[in-house]
XYZ file of C-alpha atoms in Angstrom:
574
model
C 138.643 69.353 115.417
C 140.132 69.865 111.963
C 137.768 70.989 109.191
C 137.418 69.472 105.741
C 139.582 71.232 103.154
C 137.694 71.820 99.895
C 139.856 72.831 96.937
C 138.070 74.799 94.230
C 135.268 77.367 94.565
C 133.234 76.524 91.502
C 129.647 75.274 91.837
C 130.725 71.818 93.059
C 133.189 73.079 95.685
C 130.748 75.705 96.961
C 127.954 73.131 97.113
C 130.147 70.660 99.009
C 131.074 73.228 101.659
C 127.389 74.100 102.083
C 126.387 70.433 102.271
C 129.020 69.775 104.940
C 127.830 72.812 106.884
C 124.296 71.433 106.736
C 125.639 68.360 108.523
C 127.385 70.554 111.093
C 130.889 70.060 109.663
C 133.187 73.089 109.165
C 135.229 73.458 106.012
C 137.965 75.630 104.548
C 137.271 76.476 100.903
C 140.402 77.275 98.894
C 139.480 79.582 96.007
C 142.269 79.944 93.465
C 140.795 83.223 92.222
C 139.680 86.456 93.793
C 136.120 85.319 94.472
C 134.447 86.802 91.394
C 133.297 85.002 88.247
C 133.298 86.544 84.801
C 129.697 86.821 83.555
C 129.276 84.555 80.534
C 125.662 84.282 79.390
C 126.544 81.609 76.834
C 127.904 79.349 79.589
C 124.799 78.004 81.297
C 123.853 75.376 83.848
C 121.002 72.971 83.192
C 119.920 71.298 86.423
C 117.635 68.257 86.564
C 114.879 68.175 89.152
C 116.981 66.354 91.784
C 120.061 68.588 91.483
C 117.939 71.761 91.358
C 116.261 70.659 94.599
C 119.686 70.010 96.126
C 120.938 73.489 95.186
C 117.834 75.107 96.668
C 118.127 72.993 99.823
C 121.705 74.253 100.207
C 120.456 77.847 100.207
C 121.104 78.860 96.578
C 118.288 81.364 95.989
C 119.213 82.084 92.361
C 117.985 78.654 91.254
C 114.517 79.526 92.491
C 114.490 83.262 91.720
C 116.514 83.506 88.503
C 116.330 80.049 86.948
C 114.015 79.368 84.017
C 111.695 76.372 84.045
C 110.606 75.474 80.542
C 106.954 75.072 79.623
C 107.756 72.287 77.177
C 110.228 70.463 74.954
C 109.865 70.199 71.180
C 111.789 67.967 68.768
C 111.945 68.568 65.026
C 113.580 66.708 62.148
C 113.996 68.662 58.918
C 110.626 70.434 58.576
C 108.503 68.138 60.726
C 107.625 68.050 64.419
C 108.654 64.725 65.933
C 107.693 65.085 69.586
C 106.255 67.608 72.008
C 106.446 67.234 75.801
C 104.697 69.491 78.307
C 106.171 70.296 81.704
C 104.651 71.608 84.880
C 101.401 70.730 86.610
C 99.856 69.203 83.495
C 103.073 67.620 82.209
C 104.453 64.140 82.629
C 107.730 65.202 84.250
C 109.244 68.259 85.953
C 111.124 70.786 83.897
C 114.875 71.223 84.217
C 116.076 74.566 85.584
C 118.177 76.639 83.166
C 120.305 79.625 84.233
C 123.715 81.167 83.484
C 126.384 79.316 85.423
C 127.755 82.534 86.908
C 124.313 83.163 88.444
C 124.312 79.674 89.973
C 127.823 80.246 91.320
C 126.828 83.645 92.717
C 123.866 82.133 94.559
C 126.004 79.382 96.064
C 128.747 81.868 96.991
C 126.246 84.154 98.713
C 125.037 81.200 100.780
C 128.643 80.295 101.654
C 129.485 83.836 102.725
C 126.513 83.822 105.077
C 127.470 80.525 106.744
C 129.697 80.586 109.802
C 130.945 77.029 109.285
C 132.607 77.818 105.945
C 135.861 79.760 105.738
C 136.557 80.847 102.155
C 140.168 81.659 101.240
C 140.736 83.775 98.088
C 143.938 83.289 96.099
C 144.308 79.862 97.724
C 146.437 78.162 95.068
C 147.351 74.680 96.252
C 150.830 73.259 95.638
C 151.383 70.555 98.288
C 149.355 67.774 99.922
C 150.637 65.610 102.777
C 148.654 62.886 104.561
C 149.027 61.027 107.827
C 146.845 58.741 109.931
C 144.898 61.625 111.489
C 144.493 64.156 108.717
C 145.709 66.102 105.702
C 148.110 69.034 105.472
C 147.881 71.310 102.443
C 150.014 74.269 101.422
C 148.919 77.275 99.383
C 151.483 79.346 97.534
C 151.950 83.123 97.374
C 150.500 85.711 97.740
C 149.165 84.137 100.937
C 151.493 81.199 101.496
C 149.967 79.142 104.317
C 149.871 75.613 105.675
C 146.348 74.286 106.303
C 145.440 71.315 108.463
C 142.273 69.332 107.778
C 140.609 66.032 108.539
C 139.910 65.298 104.856
C 140.573 67.069 101.554
C 138.319 67.094 98.481
C 139.516 68.271 95.078
C 136.710 70.109 93.283
C 139.184 72.084 91.203
C 138.047 71.266 87.701
C 139.310 69.507 84.610
C 142.960 70.474 85.173
C 142.742 69.514 88.841
C 145.903 70.224 90.849
C 144.656 67.822 93.529
C 144.355 64.997 91.023
C 147.883 65.623 89.743
C 149.372 65.859 93.244
C 147.716 62.530 94.062
C 149.164 61.058 90.858
C 145.779 59.831 89.630
C 145.410 59.085 85.926
C 142.596 60.719 83.946
C 142.106 58.656 80.783
C 139.372 59.156 78.249
C 138.446 60.658 74.890
C 139.265 64.152 73.652
C 136.907 66.323 71.584
C 133.935 63.959 71.662
C 131.692 66.832 70.536
C 132.160 70.482 69.571
C 129.455 73.128 69.766
C 129.242 76.719 68.588
C 127.162 78.615 71.147
C 125.411 81.977 71.124
C 123.333 83.736 73.772
C 120.970 86.317 72.323
C 117.812 88.231 73.149
C 115.053 87.750 70.585
C 111.556 86.341 70.083
C 111.112 82.781 68.818
C 107.859 81.001 67.883
C 108.081 78.707 70.944
C 107.595 80.924 73.964
C 109.181 79.210 76.986
C 109.797 75.921 75.131
C 113.161 74.316 74.459
C 113.775 73.015 70.949
C 115.944 70.262 69.471
C 116.084 70.550 65.664
C 117.872 67.764 63.796
C 118.833 68.098 60.135
C 117.546 71.692 59.791
C 116.855 72.446 56.116
C 118.987 75.603 55.772
C 122.574 75.644 54.558
C 124.414 76.534 57.796
C 122.192 74.501 60.125
C 124.522 71.535 60.284
C 123.455 68.238 61.829
C 121.725 69.610 64.914
C 120.815 72.867 66.630
C 119.150 73.429 70.006
C 117.420 76.490 71.440
C 116.925 76.711 75.202
C 115.233 79.695 76.878
C 116.643 81.719 79.744
C 114.939 84.551 81.622
C 114.163 88.001 80.163
C 113.746 86.793 76.587
C 117.271 85.397 76.283
C 117.978 82.147 74.427
C 121.021 79.894 74.264
C 121.538 78.382 70.814
C 123.937 75.459 70.239
C 125.085 74.181 66.839
C 126.743 70.769 66.698
C 130.047 71.088 64.826
C 132.166 68.446 63.084
C 134.603 66.947 65.647
C 137.683 68.348 63.900
C 136.306 70.966 61.584
C 137.605 74.420 60.778
C 137.672 77.206 63.335
C 134.407 79.096 63.726
C 134.975 82.753 62.891
C 132.815 85.560 64.367
C 131.441 86.217 60.892
C 130.576 82.549 60.432
C 128.806 82.411 63.795
C 126.741 85.510 62.986
C 125.767 83.884 59.691
C 124.605 80.800 61.599
C 122.538 82.978 63.922
C 120.839 84.839 61.067
C 120.180 81.689 58.997
C 118.779 79.812 62.006
C 116.466 82.637 63.100
C 115.241 83.066 59.513
C 114.670 79.326 59.191
C 112.504 79.289 62.323
C 110.708 82.615 61.915
C 110.439 83.011 58.121
C 112.754 86.014 58.235
C 115.469 87.137 60.612
C 113.752 88.882 63.546
C 115.425 91.654 65.555
C 117.971 90.211 67.968
C 120.758 91.328 70.306
C 123.819 89.100 70.471
C 125.022 88.892 74.093
C 127.762 86.265 74.157
C 129.328 83.580 71.982
C 131.735 80.694 72.358
C 132.938 77.370 70.998
C 132.897 74.546 73.544
C 134.731 71.264 73.160
C 133.375 68.367 75.198
C 135.581 65.535 76.463
C 134.825 62.200 78.117
C 137.257 61.295 80.898
C 137.082 59.317 84.114
C 139.661 59.392 86.909
C 141.077 55.995 87.855
C 140.704 56.700 91.578
C 138.314 58.999 93.396
C 139.824 58.361 96.828
C 143.453 58.289 97.909
C 143.613 57.959 101.679
C 141.934 61.031 103.131
C 141.788 62.869 99.803
C 138.860 62.646 97.372
C 137.963 63.950 93.904
C 134.590 65.350 92.830
C 133.046 67.119 89.856
C 135.187 67.801 86.786
C 138.288 66.782 88.737
C 136.882 63.224 88.735
C 134.945 63.064 85.463
C 134.211 64.922 82.250
C 131.076 64.310 80.212
C 128.600 66.377 78.265
C 127.876 64.809 74.881
C 124.300 64.047 73.775
C 122.751 66.417 76.309
C 124.317 64.843 79.403
C 125.310 67.324 82.099
C 128.634 67.173 83.913
C 127.480 69.707 86.518
C 124.531 67.484 87.399
C 126.912 64.621 88.108
C 129.175 66.908 90.129
C 126.300 67.912 92.385
C 125.363 64.258 92.762
C 128.960 63.643 93.870
C 128.393 66.280 96.558
C 125.145 64.694 97.740
C 126.819 61.293 98.004
C 130.076 62.367 99.654
C 128.956 65.028 102.135
C 127.035 62.789 104.529
C 129.790 60.173 104.517
C 132.469 62.701 105.408
C 130.140 64.139 108.050
C 129.700 60.739 109.668
C 133.463 60.172 109.582
C 134.094 63.618 111.056
C 131.513 63.351 113.833
C 131.309 59.670 114.727
C 134.111 57.907 112.897
C 133.665 55.761 109.821
C 134.657 52.404 108.451
C 136.839 52.118 105.371
C 133.824 50.599 103.630
C 131.824 53.801 104.086
C 134.604 56.009 102.713
C 135.324 53.598 99.856
C 131.625 53.493 98.947
C 131.839 57.020 97.498
C 134.089 55.821 94.686
C 132.239 52.519 94.322
C 128.855 54.219 93.898
C 129.633 57.422 92.088
C 132.365 56.214 89.757
C 130.186 53.289 88.675
C 127.237 55.632 88.044
C 129.274 58.070 85.935
C 131.006 55.210 84.101
C 127.596 53.824 83.146
C 126.587 57.267 81.872
C 129.755 57.568 79.808
C 129.355 54.023 78.479
C 125.772 54.735 77.389
C 126.830 57.938 75.636
C 129.780 56.265 73.895
C 127.532 53.456 72.667
C 124.928 55.913 71.366
C 127.333 58.317 69.658
C 128.100 56.143 66.577
C 124.390 55.551 66.078
C 123.285 59.161 66.535
C 126.203 60.873 64.800
C 126.916 58.245 62.155
C 125.958 58.204 58.514
C 124.910 55.642 55.974
C 121.806 53.635 55.151
C 120.857 52.867 58.768
C 120.148 56.561 59.434
C 117.377 56.478 56.816
C 115.608 53.298 57.910
C 111.927 53.720 58.954
C 111.587 54.636 62.601
C 115.289 55.434 62.997
C 114.736 59.174 63.429
C 112.177 58.680 66.168
C 114.473 56.274 68.028
C 117.330 58.751 67.784
C 115.081 61.504 69.071
C 114.182 59.412 72.116
C 117.858 58.939 73.003
C 118.651 62.634 72.636
C 115.549 63.698 74.547
C 116.534 61.409 77.420
C 119.965 63.042 77.560
C 118.624 66.591 77.531
C 115.747 66.037 79.950
C 117.420 63.731 82.475
C 115.804 60.396 81.683
C 116.987 56.893 80.856
C 120.589 55.744 80.755
C 121.836 59.164 79.611
C 120.252 61.327 82.261
C 118.182 59.707 85.018
C 119.273 60.017 88.671
C 121.477 57.058 89.635
C 120.399 53.915 91.440
C 123.037 52.378 93.709
C 121.718 48.849 93.375
C 125.142 47.230 93.825
C 126.368 49.489 96.572
C 128.757 48.071 99.190
C 126.396 49.716 101.699
C 123.413 47.597 100.623
C 122.149 45.370 103.465
C 121.926 41.604 103.018
C 118.542 40.356 101.935
C 116.147 39.544 104.778
C 112.888 37.598 104.630
C 111.049 40.581 106.102
C 112.010 42.839 103.198
C 109.312 43.813 100.729
C 109.245 45.536 97.354
C 107.917 49.051 96.800
C 107.731 51.361 93.789
C 111.328 52.486 94.321
C 114.095 49.944 93.606
C 116.611 49.351 96.367
C 119.332 51.964 96.019
C 117.091 54.280 94.010
C 116.081 57.834 94.949
C 112.906 57.831 97.025
C 109.664 59.398 95.865
C 109.051 62.856 97.289
C 105.861 62.063 99.196
C 104.380 64.223 101.941
C 105.355 63.140 105.459
C 104.614 64.202 109.016
C 107.768 65.367 110.811
C 108.507 64.917 114.555
C 107.232 68.434 115.297
C 103.884 67.613 113.689
C 104.496 69.636 110.534
C 103.605 68.170 107.152
C 106.516 68.511 104.716
C 107.978 66.861 101.645
C 110.174 63.834 102.294
C 113.131 65.358 100.446
C 112.970 68.411 102.721
C 114.299 66.182 105.532
C 117.450 65.194 103.628
C 120.896 66.669 104.108
C 120.839 66.669 107.909
C 123.106 63.703 108.544
C 120.319 61.382 109.661
C 118.865 58.236 108.219
C 115.110 58.450 107.759
C 112.632 55.800 108.864
C 109.264 56.251 107.152
C 106.121 54.412 108.217
C 103.326 54.074 105.663
C 100.154 54.538 107.731
C 97.016 55.473 105.754
C 94.567 57.580 107.741
C 97.038 59.171 110.130
C 96.633 62.516 108.394
C 93.258 63.063 110.029
C 94.615 62.505 113.557
C 96.746 64.714 115.732
C 100.291 63.364 116.033
C 100.127 63.090 119.821
C 97.305 60.551 119.469
C 98.752 58.170 116.886
C 102.291 58.320 118.316
C 101.038 56.084 121.148
C 98.786 53.871 119.028
C 99.244 50.717 116.947
C 102.804 49.891 115.854
C 104.200 53.343 116.601
C 105.553 52.747 120.145
C 107.444 49.644 119.009
C 108.769 51.383 115.879
C 109.802 54.471 117.856
C 111.753 52.254 120.269
C 113.437 50.467 117.333
C 114.460 53.791 115.782
C 115.902 54.987 119.100
C 118.013 51.824 119.312
C 119.564 52.193 115.827
C 123.370 52.532 115.639
C 123.051 55.876 113.809
C 121.071 59.064 114.217
C 117.658 58.578 112.649
C 114.375 60.432 112.301
C 110.944 58.791 112.347
C 108.462 60.088 109.767
C 104.945 58.991 108.809
C 103.258 59.155 105.409
C 99.734 58.456 104.216
C 101.019 56.471 101.251
C 104.046 55.592 99.171
C 104.110 54.241 95.585
C 103.851 50.457 95.595
C 103.808 50.184 99.415
C 101.058 48.640 101.515
C 99.954 49.809 104.954
C 102.524 49.366 107.762
C 105.452 49.240 105.346
C 108.598 50.696 106.928
C 111.160 52.395 104.647
C 114.774 53.075 105.585
C 116.284 55.986 103.643
C 119.899 57.175 103.503
C 120.771 60.820 104.287
C 121.097 61.469 100.531
C 117.617 60.156 99.767
C 118.393 56.670 98.407
C 116.317 53.725 99.599
C 118.199 51.253 101.807
C 115.431 48.725 102.467
C 111.678 48.318 102.897
C 110.082 46.002 105.469
C 106.559 44.791 105.914
C 105.783 45.720 109.497
C 108.087 46.641 112.367
C 111.203 44.450 112.348
C 113.656 45.884 114.905
C 116.477 43.388 114.280
C 116.294 43.652 110.487
C 115.959 47.450 110.653
C 119.044 47.636 112.873
C 121.040 45.415 110.502
C 120.036 47.526 107.484
C 120.925 50.793 109.239
C 124.282 49.350 110.276
C 125.000 48.237 106.709
C 124.067 51.668 105.347
C 126.696 53.328 107.576
C 129.317 50.853 106.371
C 129.402 48.890 109.614
C 130.952 49.954 112.893
C 133.632 52.672 112.694
C 137.284 51.816 113.112
C 138.571 51.412 116.662
C 137.986 54.546 118.717
C 140.984 56.869 118.694
C 141.703 60.554 118.603
C 140.988 61.748 115.099
C 138.751 63.912 112.935
C 135.487 64.834 114.565
C 136.436 63.336 117.936
C 136.780 65.712 120.806
C 140.234 65.485 122.306
C 140.742 65.311 126.025
C 140.488 68.737 127.620
C 139.002 70.414 124.521
C 135.630 72.071 124.503
C 133.349 72.267 121.500
C 134.144 75.568 119.834
C 132.657 78.044 117.454
C 133.330 78.039 113.731
C 136.446 80.091 114.359
C 137.944 77.686 116.874
C 137.040 74.774 114.618
C 138.766 76.414 111.661
C 141.903 75.188 109.987
C 145.189 75.520 111.761
C 147.514 78.013 110.101
C 151.242 77.727 110.446
C 154.207 79.896 109.507
C 156.669 77.030 109.426
C 159.290 77.406 106.660
C 158.618 75.953 103.239
C 160.835 73.013 102.325
C 162.356 74.206 99.037
C 162.701 70.788 97.462
C 159.131 69.770 98.275
C 157.691 73.090 97.079
C 159.641 72.963 93.832
C 158.455 69.419 93.236
C 154.841 70.447 93.898
C 155.216 73.464 91.612
C 156.356 71.207 88.822
C 153.487 68.788 89.478
C 150.928 71.577 89.614
C 151.770 72.924 86.172
C 149.302 72.339 83.371
C 149.916 69.057 81.649
C 150.434 69.772 77.932
C 148.891 66.409 77.037
C 145.727 67.085 79.046
C 143.711 68.918 76.407
C 140.655 69.858 78.388
C 140.274 73.561 77.610
C 136.902 75.263 77.359
C 134.893 72.595 79.131
C 131.217 73.560 79.234
């Protein structure tokens, strides 16, 4: 049983290996480096609520223990407050989680190192990919030249992806959409625990926009929007920006300690294909975005959530081409919509002229930017796969609830099969579809009583008969749902369908559609136990290594292909 080969040990590659392991699928993680990341405090990760929950569910403890959740968000224009939003228990939305990216990577790596289903390979520099009907063969060059055999291969190897180049996939887009000067420093600002977006600050070096976002231990990340093709930012010029900005906010420059600086150039690119046979692209290898507060890492983790359960089903049970193709159909469309929204907003937000001074314009601009930074609206909200190829055909028994079809389900409290009361999203990532019955009043009864009462016996029998593994859950209520509504939820938490009452035939049809239909004809392949083989441990399920000689011509061709493309200017992606 060949594992999945994951190329690239950044946050997306680490998360994908952990997500596959959660589904019981082994993986080999090829790390081009030595397994250590350079600490860069100015390079941070900002995770929305859904991606932060995913990272925690995968076992990344640093998100919970070292991430900073803001108390609020404040917008200013020149000298005036424009908007203030409160987070937390009394706020109207959950706070993002902000932490240095090397801390996020460390937490994910620690979880990987503790998992027996993930084999991490340092200095695993890929130079060859070969595919056949049953799997993928990949070669890593010196110092540890090795052939690896896998069922599938996923390139999570960043903006200059070797996998993407070996697959000959184009990566068109726009270069230098935005440039930011960045500084991480320890100081005290007037807004304890609040993030700040200040547009048109009134001091000389403020530029068009500056943001301040808190980290733990009194550290702040400050970003200044730079002209797209302006002069280089010198260390002296950056220090002047720091001093002017702190004085503008505090009245005078307070004591501060400069920890890290950088200049980040943001690009917008989208790979033409995200699947080529048994090879896939994810994260920065598939897309680059980041202007107007959008977060490329968020989208990379959403790639992981979407792809992992589909590869797991293919590995364990077999999969239809529709299921495997749905990854590109869903995720590429979602990221394309995000890029399109940002590209449409950029001329309005970054333009000049009379329209920028019209009444109400500043407040409208602030709304767009706030949505991008806080994960709302077209620039930041979690995706809805309303036009997914996995969507079931409409049935008369379907009903509407507060979540649109294809949207992420609300995180209501549910009763699990063991009788425990948990959050709905806690049951995700286990390779099962979820069937949720809305049954007000069941919370006051012991599970063993209501499991044999009312519609439960018929629903339990319908769930047992589904063509996929499924788990039956019960909730007291769900937004917009009446009593006896039955929800079908994908393994990644997106709503497949909602039915009024128990409808076994319609539920079966929806579950079958959500798995992409019946798998291809049964044959020996990934995830299928071959005749005479026993299920093995993580070691026996690991990748096959081979010492067969390297074909010189093929290796030289791969070496040429794997070189950095001089026209692919994607350095210093944040």
